[in-house]
Structures are given as C-alpha cells and as structure tokens.
C-alpha cells in the first residue's frame, strides 16, 4: 500500500511538471494555422514584381504588333506645295515664218496638291515577315508569363509544405523539451537528496541542454520559413 501511494504521488508530480513545462514552451509558432494554399499562391502571383513586369512586356509587344500592321501607311500620303512671288513668263507666237516673243512679269500665288505612293518591292514582300515576327514576340512574352507563373506556383507549394513540416518538427521538439525539463526537475530533486550521483546529474543536464538547443534551432528555422513565405505573399499569416 505504501509503495502504491508513493507511485501515485510520483505520477501526479510528474504530470503536473509536464503540464507546466509544455504550457511554458507553447507559443504562437506552434498554434497558428496557415491560410489555404490557394490563397497564398494567388497572393504571391499578384505581388511578384518579375511576373508583373513580364505581363507589362506583353502589352509592349502587342503595341509593336499593332504598329507593324499599320506601318505600310507611312509610304502613302498627300503632298502639298505653295508658292508666292514674281514669275517671269515668255510666250512665242509663230506666224508666216515670223516669231514674236512676249515677256511678262507678274506676281502670283501658286498652290499644288499631290497624292503619292512610295512602296518598294522589298517593303511589300517583307511586311508579312515583320508582322509574323511581331506576332511571335507576343506569343513568346505570353509563354514567359505562363512559365513564370508555373515556377512561382511550384516554389510556393514547396515552401508551404516545408513550413508545415517545420511546424510539426517544432511541436515534437517542444514536447521533448517539456519532457526533458520535467526529467531535469526530478533529477535535481533527487540530486539534492543524495539519490543521484554527480556524474548522472551532469549527464542529464547535458542532455536537457541539447534538447533545448534542438528546440531553439527548430523554432528559428520555422520562423525563418514563415517570414519568407509571408514576404512573398505580402501579408502576415
């Protein structure tokens, strides 16, 4: 009966220490919930600077294509000419083998309008090639945007899953730290009572310190991964 009561007391004390240690180690890093993966991906795609730049590049290429389609019109136009001043006119009349020349000096205003077409054979043949090239450049810009989106999406998926893994590892390390602290408290009590030798006390102390270091490393890796993903998505989880 006495041994049973001692065992019950030990279990009660151990449970109490476990609850206290776990509550002291528990923090927001272990409890927070990630937003849905689709939300994170959409936010990263919306705020990625390189992707937005590539989308603007599509607009540039589309304007270039539109310009090539109307480029031929620069070879067609209307030309006007105006002149005002003193003009010398000479007219000759021939009659009965006699020539009579009449010279006049007048001031007058002259105005002319002309329509011109300046299309070379090279321009006509090469126009189709220029339009085709501009169209290919538009398609290429769109393909680059699609490639960039796929690359970003795959990267976010990897970072998201890596963050979930680091959170699970952090919880495991936190539990180990809580158990280690409980064990250390029990060893300290037994050491003070002369039950545990110095060598054993030093060994348990070293193990507990290593467990605490592992926890802090796991916590640092988790926070770093979380901040990177938050920076890419431009909002805090």
mmCIF file of C-alpha atoms in Angstrom:
data_model
loop_
_atom_site.group_PDB
_atom_site.id
_atom_site.type_symbol
_atom_site.label_atom_id
_atom_site.label_comp_id
_atom_site.label_asym_id
_atom_site.label_seq_id
_atom_site.Cartn_x
_atom_site.Cartn_y
_atom_site.Cartn_z
ATOM 1 C CA UNK A 1 0.000 0.000 0.000
ATOM 2 C CA UNK A 2 2.802 2.343 0.894
ATOM 3 C CA UNK A 3 4.599 1.661 -2.397
ATOM 4 C CA UNK A 4 1.361 2.283 -4.308
ATOM 5 C CA UNK A 5 0.890 5.670 -2.629
ATOM 6 C CA UNK A 6 4.493 6.634 -3.418
ATOM 7 C CA UNK A 7 3.971 5.616 -7.071
ATOM 8 C CA UNK A 8 0.757 7.586 -7.262
ATOM 9 C CA UNK A 9 2.457 10.637 -5.786
ATOM 10 C CA UNK A 10 5.315 10.382 -8.281
ATOM 11 C CA UNK A 11 2.935 10.113 -11.255
ATOM 12 C CA UNK A 12 0.925 13.092 -10.002
ATOM 13 C CA UNK A 13 4.028 15.245 -9.593
ATOM 14 C CA UNK A 14 5.346 14.150 -12.992
ATOM 15 C CA UNK A 15 2.054 15.011 -14.710
ATOM 16 C CA UNK A 16 1.992 18.403 -13.014
ATOM 17 C CA UNK A 17 5.526 19.179 -14.155
ATOM 18 C CA UNK A 18 4.691 18.044 -17.706
ATOM 19 C CA UNK A 19 1.688 20.368 -17.958
ATOM 20 C CA UNK A 20 3.706 23.303 -16.597
ATOM 21 C CA UNK A 21 6.665 22.671 -18.896
ATOM 22 C CA UNK A 22 4.520 22.265 -22.005
ATOM 23 C CA UNK A 23 2.499 25.384 -21.252
ATOM 24 C CA UNK A 24 5.710 27.364 -20.721
ATOM 25 C CA UNK A 25 7.152 26.185 -24.056
ATOM 26 C CA UNK A 26 3.945 26.528 -26.054
ATOM 27 C CA UNK A 27 3.838 29.685 -28.229
ATOM 28 C CA UNK A 28 2.131 31.124 -31.273
ATOM 29 C CA UNK A 29 4.601 29.343 -33.576
ATOM 30 C CA UNK A 30 3.110 26.002 -32.613
ATOM 31 C CA UNK A 31 -0.553 27.008 -32.571
ATOM 32 C CA UNK A 32 -1.019 29.222 -35.640
ATOM 33 C CA UNK A 33 -2.941 27.959 -38.695
ATOM 34 C CA UNK A 34 -1.716 28.535 -42.229
ATOM 35 C CA UNK A 35 -4.127 30.081 -44.737
ATOM 36 C CA UNK A 36 -5.241 27.860 -47.591
ATOM 37 C CA UNK A 37 -2.548 27.083 -50.155
ATOM 38 C CA UNK A 38 -4.629 28.589 -52.978
ATOM 39 C CA UNK A 39 -4.863 31.907 -51.107
ATOM 40 C CA UNK A 40 -1.100 32.041 -50.605
ATOM 41 C CA UNK A 41 -0.419 31.187 -54.267
ATOM 42 C CA UNK A 42 -2.846 33.834 -55.559
ATOM 43 C CA UNK A 43 -1.323 36.484 -53.308
ATOM 44 C CA UNK A 44 2.234 35.638 -54.363
ATOM 45 C CA UNK A 45 1.285 35.708 -58.051
ATOM 46 C CA UNK A 46 -0.402 39.070 -57.573
ATOM 47 C CA UNK A 47 2.561 40.661 -55.770
ATOM 48 C CA UNK A 48 5.510 39.143 -57.633
ATOM 49 C CA UNK A 49 7.412 42.004 -59.261
ATOM 50 C CA UNK A 50 9.075 39.967 -62.014
ATOM 51 C CA UNK A 51 5.761 38.424 -63.058
ATOM 52 C CA UNK A 52 4.077 41.819 -63.250
ATOM 53 C CA UNK A 53 6.974 43.116 -65.347
ATOM 54 C CA UNK A 54 6.582 40.227 -67.795
ATOM 55 C CA UNK A 55 2.855 40.921 -68.093
ATOM 56 C CA UNK A 56 3.610 44.544 -68.979
ATOM 57 C CA UNK A 57 6.082 43.272 -71.571
ATOM 58 C CA UNK A 58 3.173 41.509 -73.298
ATOM 59 C CA UNK A 59 1.483 44.901 -73.685
ATOM 60 C CA UNK A 60 4.644 46.345 -75.220
ATOM 61 C CA UNK A 61 4.811 43.545 -77.778
ATOM 62 C CA UNK A 62 1.109 43.880 -78.598
ATOM 63 C CA UNK A 63 1.586 47.577 -79.333
ATOM 64 C CA UNK A 64 4.574 46.691 -81.516
ATOM 65 C CA UNK A 65 2.410 44.227 -83.463
ATOM 66 C CA UNK A 66 -0.304 46.842 -83.949
ATOM 67 C CA UNK A 67 2.319 49.306 -85.169
ATOM 68 C CA UNK A 68 3.685 46.818 -87.699
ATOM 69 C CA UNK A 69 0.201 46.215 -89.097
ATOM 70 C CA UNK A 70 -0.240 49.899 -89.977
ATOM 71 C CA UNK A 71 3.400 50.586 -90.834
ATOM 72 C CA UNK A 72 2.702 50.440 -94.577
ATOM 73 C CA UNK A 73 0.563 53.595 -94.373
ATOM 74 C CA UNK A 74 3.655 55.752 -93.859
ATOM 75 C CA UNK A 75 4.524 55.140 -97.539
ATOM 76 C CA UNK A 76 1.248 56.682 -98.716
ATOM 77 C CA UNK A 77 0.365 60.325 -98.312
ATOM 78 C CA UNK A 78 -0.597 63.692 -99.710
ATOM 79 C CA UNK A 79 1.967 66.308 -100.641
ATOM 80 C CA UNK A 80 1.169 69.995 -100.980
ATOM 81 C CA UNK A 81 3.196 72.905 -102.293
ATOM 82 C CA UNK A 82 2.535 76.633 -102.160
ATOM 83 C CA UNK A 83 4.486 79.433 -103.789
ATOM 84 C CA UNK A 84 4.028 83.167 -103.974
ATOM 85 C CA UNK A 85 6.252 85.620 -105.782
ATOM 86 C CA UNK A 86 7.259 87.253 -109.045
ATOM 87 C CA UNK A 87 7.187 84.923 -112.049
ATOM 88 C CA UNK A 88 8.664 85.612 -115.491
ATOM 89 C CA UNK A 89 6.623 84.202 -118.357
ATOM 90 C CA UNK A 90 7.775 84.161 -122.001
ATOM 91 C CA UNK A 91 5.458 83.151 -124.818
ATOM 92 C CA UNK A 92 6.390 82.810 -128.513
ATOM 93 C CA UNK A 93 3.967 83.016 -131.401
ATOM 94 C CA UNK A 94 4.983 81.891 -134.903
ATOM 95 C CA UNK A 95 3.138 83.193 -137.931
ATOM 96 C CA UNK A 96 4.319 83.415 -141.585
ATOM 97 C CA UNK A 97 7.866 82.447 -140.621
ATOM 98 C CA UNK A 98 7.950 85.339 -138.191
ATOM 99 C CA UNK A 99 8.487 84.720 -134.479
ATOM 100 C CA UNK A 100 7.160 87.103 -131.897
ATOM 101 C CA UNK A 101 8.209 86.743 -128.272
ATOM 102 C CA UNK A 102 6.232 88.322 -125.457
ATOM 103 C CA UNK A 103 7.740 88.570 -121.978
ATOM 104 C CA UNK A 104 5.601 89.265 -118.923
ATOM 105 C CA UNK A 105 6.495 89.841 -115.297
ATOM 106 C CA UNK A 106 3.705 89.121 -112.767
ATOM 107 C CA UNK A 107 3.279 88.445 -109.046
ATOM 108 C CA UNK A 108 1.029 85.483 -108.307
ATOM 109 C CA UNK A 109 0.194 82.710 -105.843
ATOM 110 C CA UNK A 110 0.609 79.042 -106.908
ATOM 111 C CA UNK A 111 -0.792 76.062 -104.968
ATOM 112 C CA UNK A 112 -0.498 72.351 -105.791
ATOM 113 C CA UNK A 113 -1.749 69.119 -104.169
ATOM 114 C CA UNK A 114 -0.439 65.645 -104.949
ATOM 115 C CA UNK A 115 -1.090 62.074 -103.798
ATOM 116 C CA UNK A 116 1.913 59.741 -103.616
ATOM 117 C CA UNK A 117 2.604 56.037 -103.018
ATOM 118 C CA UNK A 118 6.156 55.032 -102.151
ATOM 119 C CA UNK A 119 6.086 51.235 -101.820
ATOM 120 C CA UNK A 120 9.145 49.252 -102.806
ATOM 121 C CA UNK A 121 9.035 45.582 -103.725
ATOM 122 C CA UNK A 122 11.106 44.792 -100.616
ATOM 123 C CA UNK A 123 8.590 46.538 -98.341
ATOM 124 C CA UNK A 124 5.698 44.620 -99.859
ATOM 125 C CA UNK A 125 7.445 41.250 -99.528
ATOM 126 C CA UNK A 126 8.966 41.923 -96.088
ATOM 127 C CA UNK A 127 5.772 43.296 -94.479
ATOM 128 C CA UNK A 128 4.369 39.802 -93.874
ATOM 129 C CA UNK A 129 7.637 38.752 -92.221
ATOM 130 C CA UNK A 130 7.624 41.777 -89.934
ATOM 131 C CA UNK A 131 4.060 41.135 -88.813
ATOM 132 C CA UNK A 132 4.807 37.450 -88.276
ATOM 133 C CA UNK A 133 7.867 38.297 -86.193
ATOM 134 C CA UNK A 134 5.898 40.749 -84.063
ATOM 135 C CA UNK A 135 3.170 38.147 -83.507
ATOM 136 C CA UNK A 136 5.762 35.563 -82.433
ATOM 137 C CA UNK A 137 7.220 38.056 -79.964
ATOM 138 C CA UNK A 138 3.758 38.499 -78.410
ATOM 139 C CA UNK A 139 3.350 34.725 -78.109
ATOM 140 C CA UNK A 140 6.819 34.433 -76.630
ATOM 141 C CA UNK A 141 6.015 37.080 -73.998
ATOM 142 C CA UNK A 142 2.821 35.211 -73.068
ATOM 143 C CA UNK A 143 4.728 31.938 -72.788
ATOM 144 C CA UNK A 144 7.247 33.587 -70.470
ATOM 145 C CA UNK A 145 4.426 34.787 -68.225
ATOM 146 C CA UNK A 146 2.971 31.271 -68.104
ATOM 147 C CA UNK A 147 6.398 29.815 -67.343
ATOM 148 C CA UNK A 148 6.940 32.368 -64.581
ATOM 149 C CA UNK A 149 3.537 31.621 -63.049
ATOM 150 C CA UNK A 150 4.208 27.861 -63.073
ATOM 151 C CA UNK A 151 7.616 28.377 -61.492
ATOM 152 C CA UNK A 152 6.217 30.624 -58.754
ATOM 153 C CA UNK A 153 3.329 28.249 -58.062
ATOM 154 C CA UNK A 154 5.662 25.255 -57.699
ATOM 155 C CA UNK A 155 8.013 27.215 -55.442
ATOM 156 C CA UNK A 156 5.169 28.331 -53.174
ATOM 157 C CA UNK A 157 3.889 24.757 -52.900
ATOM 158 C CA UNK A 158 7.346 23.574 -51.791
ATOM 159 C CA UNK A 159 7.716 26.417 -49.264
ATOM 160 C CA UNK A 160 4.194 25.835 -47.955
ATOM 161 C CA UNK A 161 4.763 22.119 -47.378
ATOM 162 C CA UNK A 162 8.196 22.815 -45.900
ATOM 163 C CA UNK A 163 6.610 25.243 -43.439
ATOM 164 C CA UNK A 164 4.043 22.643 -42.387
ATOM 165 C CA UNK A 165 6.841 20.127 -41.832
ATOM 166 C CA UNK A 166 8.874 22.597 -39.769
ATOM 167 C CA UNK A 167 5.817 23.330 -37.641
ATOM 168 C CA UNK A 168 5.339 19.612 -36.922
ATOM 169 C CA UNK A 169 9.028 19.238 -36.078
ATOM 170 C CA UNK A 170 8.790 22.265 -33.777
ATOM 171 C CA UNK A 171 5.882 20.701 -31.907
ATOM 172 C CA UNK A 172 7.844 17.460 -31.461
ATOM 173 C CA UNK A 173 10.886 19.399 -30.231
ATOM 174 C CA UNK A 174 8.653 21.371 -27.867
ATOM 175 C CA UNK A 175 7.242 18.179 -26.376
ATOM 176 C CA UNK A 176 10.739 16.742 -25.991
ATOM 177 C CA UNK A 177 11.855 19.934 -24.272
ATOM 178 C CA UNK A 178 8.908 19.787 -21.893
ATOM 179 C CA UNK A 179 9.644 16.174 -21.029
ATOM 180 C CA UNK A 180 13.330 16.979 -20.638
ATOM 181 C CA UNK A 181 12.622 19.804 -18.219
ATOM 182 C CA UNK A 182 10.337 17.578 -16.157
ATOM 183 C CA UNK A 183 13.041 14.930 -16.036
ATOM 184 C CA UNK A 184 15.616 17.556 -15.082
ATOM 185 C CA UNK A 185 13.455 18.827 -12.223
ATOM 186 C CA UNK A 186 13.084 15.305 -10.877
ATOM 187 C CA UNK A 187 16.853 14.678 -11.177
ATOM 188 C CA UNK A 188 17.631 17.942 -9.388
ATOM 189 C CA UNK A 189 15.393 16.963 -6.511
ATOM 190 C CA UNK A 190 16.973 13.514 -6.296
ATOM 191 C CA UNK A 191 20.454 15.050 -6.590
ATOM 192 C CA UNK A 192 19.759 17.393 -3.670
ATOM 193 C CA UNK A 193 18.562 14.409 -1.651
ATOM 194 C CA UNK A 194 21.754 12.494 -2.477
ATOM 195 C CA UNK A 195 19.999 9.823 -4.521
ATOM 196 C CA UNK A 196 21.580 10.699 -7.903
ATOM 197 C CA UNK A 197 25.393 10.878 -8.197
ATOM 198 C CA UNK A 198 27.168 13.873 -9.695
ATOM 199 C CA UNK A 199 28.100 12.073 -12.919
ATOM 200 C CA UNK A 200 24.489 11.163 -13.643
ATOM 201 C CA UNK A 201 23.334 14.680 -12.804
ATOM 202 C CA UNK A 202 25.880 16.181 -15.233
ATOM 203 C CA UNK A 203 24.855 13.716 -17.966
ATOM 204 C CA UNK A 204 21.137 14.531 -17.621
ATOM 205 C CA UNK A 205 21.926 18.265 -17.544
ATOM 206 C CA UNK A 206 23.875 17.972 -20.818
ATOM 207 C CA UNK A 207 21.071 16.005 -22.469
ATOM 208 C CA UNK A 208 18.493 18.586 -21.389
ATOM 209 C CA UNK A 209 20.668 21.410 -22.748
ATOM 210 C CA UNK A 210 20.964 19.620 -26.108
ATOM 211 C CA UNK A 211 17.195 19.165 -26.242
ATOM 212 C CA UNK A 212 16.704 22.875 -25.580
ATOM 213 C CA UNK A 213 19.189 23.775 -28.327
ATOM 214 C CA UNK A 214 17.336 21.490 -30.762
ATOM 215 C CA UNK A 215 14.092 23.237 -29.888
ATOM 216 C CA UNK A 216 15.533 26.705 -30.430
ATOM 217 C CA UNK A 217 17.026 25.668 -33.790
ATOM 218 C CA UNK A 218 13.707 24.184 -34.917
ATOM 219 C CA UNK A 219 11.905 27.336 -33.815
ATOM 220 C CA UNK A 220 14.367 29.565 -35.694
ATOM 221 C CA UNK A 221 14.026 27.514 -38.894
ATOM 222 C CA UNK A 222 10.243 27.612 -38.640
ATOM 223 C CA UNK A 223 10.097 31.385 -38.101
ATOM 224 C CA UNK A 224 12.529 31.989 -40.993
ATOM 225 C CA UNK A 225 10.454 29.876 -43.405
ATOM 226 C CA UNK A 226 7.274 31.574 -42.234
ATOM 227 C CA UNK A 227 8.692 35.080 -42.731
ATOM 228 C CA UNK A 228 9.945 34.231 -46.228
ATOM 229 C CA UNK A 229 6.526 32.966 -47.291
ATOM 230 C CA UNK A 230 4.817 35.982 -45.705
ATOM 231 C CA UNK A 231 7.182 38.342 -47.542
ATOM 232 C CA UNK A 232 6.370 36.671 -50.858
ATOM 233 C CA UNK A 233 2.605 36.794 -50.198
ATOM 234 C CA UNK A 234 2.746 40.345 -48.790
ATOM 235 C CA UNK A 235 0.564 39.559 -45.765
ATOM 236 C CA UNK A 236 1.068 38.106 -42.271
ATOM 237 C CA UNK A 237 -0.219 34.622 -41.505
#
